[in-house]
Amino acid sequence: DAKTTQPTSMDCAEGRAANLPCNHSTISGNEYVYWYRQIHSQGPQYIIHGLKNNETNEMASLIITEDRKSSTLILPHATLRDTAVYYCIVRVQSDYKLSFGAGTTVTVRA
Amino acid sequence: SQTIHQWPATLVQPVGSPLSLECTVEGTSNPNLYWYRQAAGRGLQLLFYSVGIGQISSEVPQNLSASRPQDRQFILSSKKLLLSDSGFYLCAYSGGQAEAFFGQGTRLTVV
């Protein structure tokens, strides 16, 4: 159930901002946008989520377009430890099912 | 605080042998519980999820089963392992905060 579309991979320079796009053109009004990342050989880690307003926490910022059909996860100062697969997911908060797509493989280079 | 325990970290089992992976959650009540599998180089595949004791939903037909004998305990089992059951198995939970938290995973190799 591919509700989101993400680029397969992207590179980023260490110390620069990494901007990860996600398209979710069929998102419904009560669906949130969630971001997770999975560092190699570890379980996925929750990053951030939002409904329609932009959100920021200690890890990242989430920018959601006004029509909510796309969003961007921003890692403000990428480090080598940010190298991971980043997953964008849309779901209603009451939806028990949590499914992941292919994600974007982000490689941060020195 | 909430924590999730999953063991063992690695496991090597012969074809045809049984499997039992256990996952327990602490610090939360009535969590939603999940089992995922990740084959080498592939994405996360949702296998089972549970919204309560004894309530199991299966996402894909397979050689595996899941059980939830207690509120914070989720078990993944197989009576006879196949080579194709090899992979990285992850347990996760979500509570009232809606985001999910994952265990460290079990890397299963069937030989």
Coordinates of C-alpha atoms in Angstrom, one line a residue:
Chain A
D1 CA 0.0 0.0 0.0
A2 CA 2.3 2.7 -1.3
K3 CA 0.8 5.8 0.0
T4 CA 4.1 7.6 -0.2
T5 CA 6.8 8.1 -2.8
Q6 CA 10.4 8.8 -1.8
P7 CA 13.6 9.0 -3.8
T8 CA 15.6 5.7 -3.7
S9 CA 18.8 7.3 -2.5
M10 CA 20.6 10.6 -1.9
D11 CA 23.9 11.8 -0.8
C12 CA 24.6 14.7 1.6
A13 CA 27.8 16.5 2.7
E14 CA 28.7 16.3 6.4
G15 CA 27.7 19.5 8.2
R16 CA 25.2 20.6 5.5
A17 CA 21.5 20.4 5.8
A18 CA 19.9 17.3 4.3
N19 CA 16.4 17.8 2.8
L20 CA 14.5 14.6 2.3
P21 CA 11.4 14.8 0.2
C22 CA 8.2 12.7 0.4
N23 CA 5.2 12.8 -1.8
H24 CA 1.8 11.7 -0.4
S25 CA -0.7 13.1 -2.9
T26 CA -3.6 10.9 -1.7
I27 CA -3.2 11.8 1.9
S28 CA -6.6 12.1 3.7
G29 CA -7.5 14.8 6.2
N30 CA -7.0 12.8 9.3
E31 CA -3.7 11.1 8.3
Y32 CA -0.5 12.2 9.9
V33 CA 3.0 12.2 8.3
Y34 CA 5.5 10.2 10.2
W35 CA 9.3 9.8 9.7
Y36 CA 11.5 7.0 10.9
R37 CA 15.0 6.1 10.1
Q38 CA 16.9 2.8 10.3
I39 CA 20.6 2.7 10.8
H40 CA 22.2 -0.5 9.5
S41 CA 21.5 -3.6 11.5
Q42 CA 19.3 -1.7 14.0
G43 CA 15.6 -1.3 14.6
P44 CA 13.9 1.8 13.1
Q45 CA 13.9 4.9 15.2
Y46 CA 11.0 7.4 15.3
I47 CA 12.1 10.9 14.3
I48 CA 9.1 13.2 14.0
H49 CA 5.5 13.5 12.9
G50 CA 3.0 16.1 12.0
L51 CA -0.5 16.8 10.6
K52 CA -0.4 20.1 8.8
N53 CA 1.8 22.5 10.8
N54 CA 5.5 22.4 10.5
E55 CA 7.2 20.6 13.4
T56 CA 10.7 20.7 14.9
N57 CA 12.4 18.6 17.6
E58 CA 15.9 18.0 18.6
M59 CA 16.5 15.6 15.7
A60 CA 14.9 17.3 12.7
S61 CA 12.3 19.6 11.2
L62 CA 9.2 18.6 9.2
I63 CA 7.9 20.9 6.6
I64 CA 4.4 20.0 5.2
T65 CA 3.1 21.8 2.2
E66 CA -0.2 23.7 2.5
D67 CA -2.1 21.2 0.4
R68 CA -0.4 18.4 2.5
K69 CA 0.5 16.5 -0.7
S70 CA 4.2 16.5 0.1
S71 CA 6.6 17.1 2.9
T72 CA 10.3 17.5 3.6
L73 CA 12.3 16.2 6.5
I74 CA 15.2 18.4 7.2
L75 CA 18.3 17.3 9.1
P76 CA 19.9 20.7 9.9
H77 CA 23.5 19.6 10.2
A78 CA 24.0 16.1 8.9
T79 CA 26.7 14.0 10.5
L80 CA 28.1 10.7 9.4
R81 CA 25.9 9.0 12.0
D82 CA 22.9 10.2 10.1
T83 CA 23.6 7.7 7.4
A84 CA 20.5 5.5 7.3
V85 CA 17.4 4.6 5.5
Y86 CA 14.7 7.2 6.1
Y87 CA 11.0 6.2 5.9
C88 CA 8.1 8.5 5.3
I89 CA 4.7 7.0 6.4
V90 CA 1.2 8.4 6.4
R91 CA -1.4 7.0 8.7
V92 CA -4.2 8.0 11.0
Q93 CA -3.2 7.9 14.7
S94 CA -5.9 5.3 15.5
D95 CA -4.7 3.0 12.7
Y96 CA -3.1 0.0 14.4
K97 CA -1.4 -1.1 11.2
L98 CA 2.0 0.4 10.6
S99 CA 3.6 -0.4 7.2
F100 CA 6.9 0.8 5.8
G101 CA 7.8 1.4 2.2
A102 CA 11.3 1.3 0.6
G103 CA 12.5 4.5 2.1
T104 CA 15.4 6.8 1.0
T105 CA 18.9 5.6 1.6
V106 CA 20.8 8.7 2.8
T107 CA 24.6 8.6 2.8
V108 CA 26.4 11.4 4.6
R109 CA 29.9 11.9 3.2
A110 CA 32.8 13.6 4.9
Chain B
S1 CA 10.1 5.0 31.1
Q2 CA 9.0 2.6 28.4
T3 CA 11.4 -0.1 27.1
I4 CA 11.2 -3.0 24.7
H5 CA 13.2 -6.2 25.1
Q6 CA 13.8 -8.6 22.3
W7 CA 15.9 -11.7 22.4
P8 CA 18.0 -13.4 21.3
A9 CA 20.1 -11.0 19.2
T10 CA 21.3 -13.7 16.8
L11 CA 20.1 -17.2 16.2
V12 CA 21.2 -20.0 13.9
Q13 CA 18.7 -22.8 13.4
P14 CA 18.6 -25.8 11.1
V15 CA 15.9 -26.3 8.6
G16 CA 12.9 -28.0 10.1
S17 CA 13.6 -27.0 13.6
P18 CA 11.1 -24.9 15.7
L19 CA 11.4 -21.2 16.5
S20 CA 10.3 -19.1 19.4
L21 CA 11.2 -15.4 19.6
E22 CA 10.1 -13.4 22.5
C23 CA 9.4 -9.7 22.9
T24 CA 8.4 -7.9 26.1
V25 CA 7.5 -4.3 26.8
E26 CA 7.8 -2.4 30.0
G27 CA 6.4 0.8 31.2
T28 CA 3.2 0.9 29.3
S29 CA -0.2 -0.8 29.4
N30 CA -2.2 -2.3 26.5
P31 CA 0.3 -1.5 23.8
N32 CA -0.2 -2.3 20.2
L33 CA 2.5 -4.9 19.3
Y34 CA 4.1 -5.7 16.0
W35 CA 6.4 -8.3 14.4
Y36 CA 8.3 -7.3 11.3
R37 CA 10.8 -9.2 9.1
Q38 CA 13.5 -7.7 7.0
A39 CA 15.2 -9.9 4.5
A40 CA 18.8 -9.0 3.5
G41 CA 18.8 -5.8 1.5
R42 CA 15.0 -5.5 1.6
G43 CA 12.4 -3.4 3.3
L44 CA 10.4 -4.0 6.5
Q45 CA 7.6 -6.4 6.0
L46 CA 4.8 -6.3 8.6
L47 CA 4.1 -9.9 9.7
F48 CA 1.7 -9.7 12.6
Y49 CA 0.1 -7.0 14.8
S50 CA -1.9 -7.3 18.0
V51 CA -4.2 -4.8 19.7
G52 CA -4.8 -6.9 22.8
I53 CA -4.3 -10.2 24.6
G54 CA -5.1 -13.1 22.3
Q55 CA -5.9 -10.8 19.4
I56 CA -3.5 -11.4 16.4
S57 CA -3.8 -10.0 12.9
S58 CA -1.7 -11.7 10.2
E59 CA -0.6 -9.6 7.3
V60 CA 1.0 -12.2 5.0
P61 CA 0.5 -16.0 4.7
Q62 CA 3.6 -17.7 5.9
N63 CA 5.3 -20.4 7.9
L64 CA 5.1 -18.3 11.1
S65 CA 2.6 -17.6 13.8
A66 CA 2.3 -15.1 16.7
S67 CA 0.8 -15.2 20.1
R68 CA 0.1 -12.7 22.8
P69 CA -0.3 -14.6 26.1
Q70 CA 0.1 -11.5 28.3
D71 CA -0.5 -7.8 27.8
R72 CA 3.1 -6.9 27.2
Q73 CA 4.4 -10.2 25.8
F74 CA 4.5 -11.0 22.1
I75 CA 5.9 -14.3 20.7
L76 CA 6.8 -15.2 17.2
S77 CA 6.9 -19.0 16.5
S78 CA 7.3 -21.6 13.8
K79 CA 6.9 -25.4 14.0
K80 CA 9.4 -26.1 11.2
L81 CA 11.7 -23.4 9.9
L82 CA 12.4 -23.0 6.1
L83 CA 15.5 -21.5 4.5
S84 CA 13.3 -18.6 3.4
D85 CA 12.6 -17.7 7.1
S86 CA 16.1 -16.3 7.4
G87 CA 16.1 -12.6 8.1
F88 CA 16.1 -9.8 10.6
Y89 CA 13.1 -9.9 12.9
L90 CA 11.9 -6.8 14.7
C91 CA 9.4 -6.4 17.4
A92 CA 7.7 -3.0 18.0
Y93 CA 5.1 -1.4 20.2
S94 CA 3.0 1.7 20.0
G95 CA 0.9 3.3 22.7
G96 CA -1.2 6.3 23.2
Q97 CA 1.5 8.5 21.7
A98 CA 0.9 6.8 18.3
E99 CA 4.6 6.6 17.2
A100 CA 6.1 3.1 17.3
F101 CA 9.3 2.0 19.1
F102 CA 11.4 -0.9 18.0
G103 CA 13.5 -3.5 19.7
Q104 CA 17.0 -4.2 18.6
G105 CA 16.0 -7.2 16.5
T106 CA 16.9 -10.8 16.1
R107 CA 19.0 -11.9 13.2
L108 CA 17.9 -15.4 12.3
T109 CA 19.9 -17.6 9.9
V110 CA 18.3 -20.9 8.9
V111 CA 20.9 -23.4 7.7

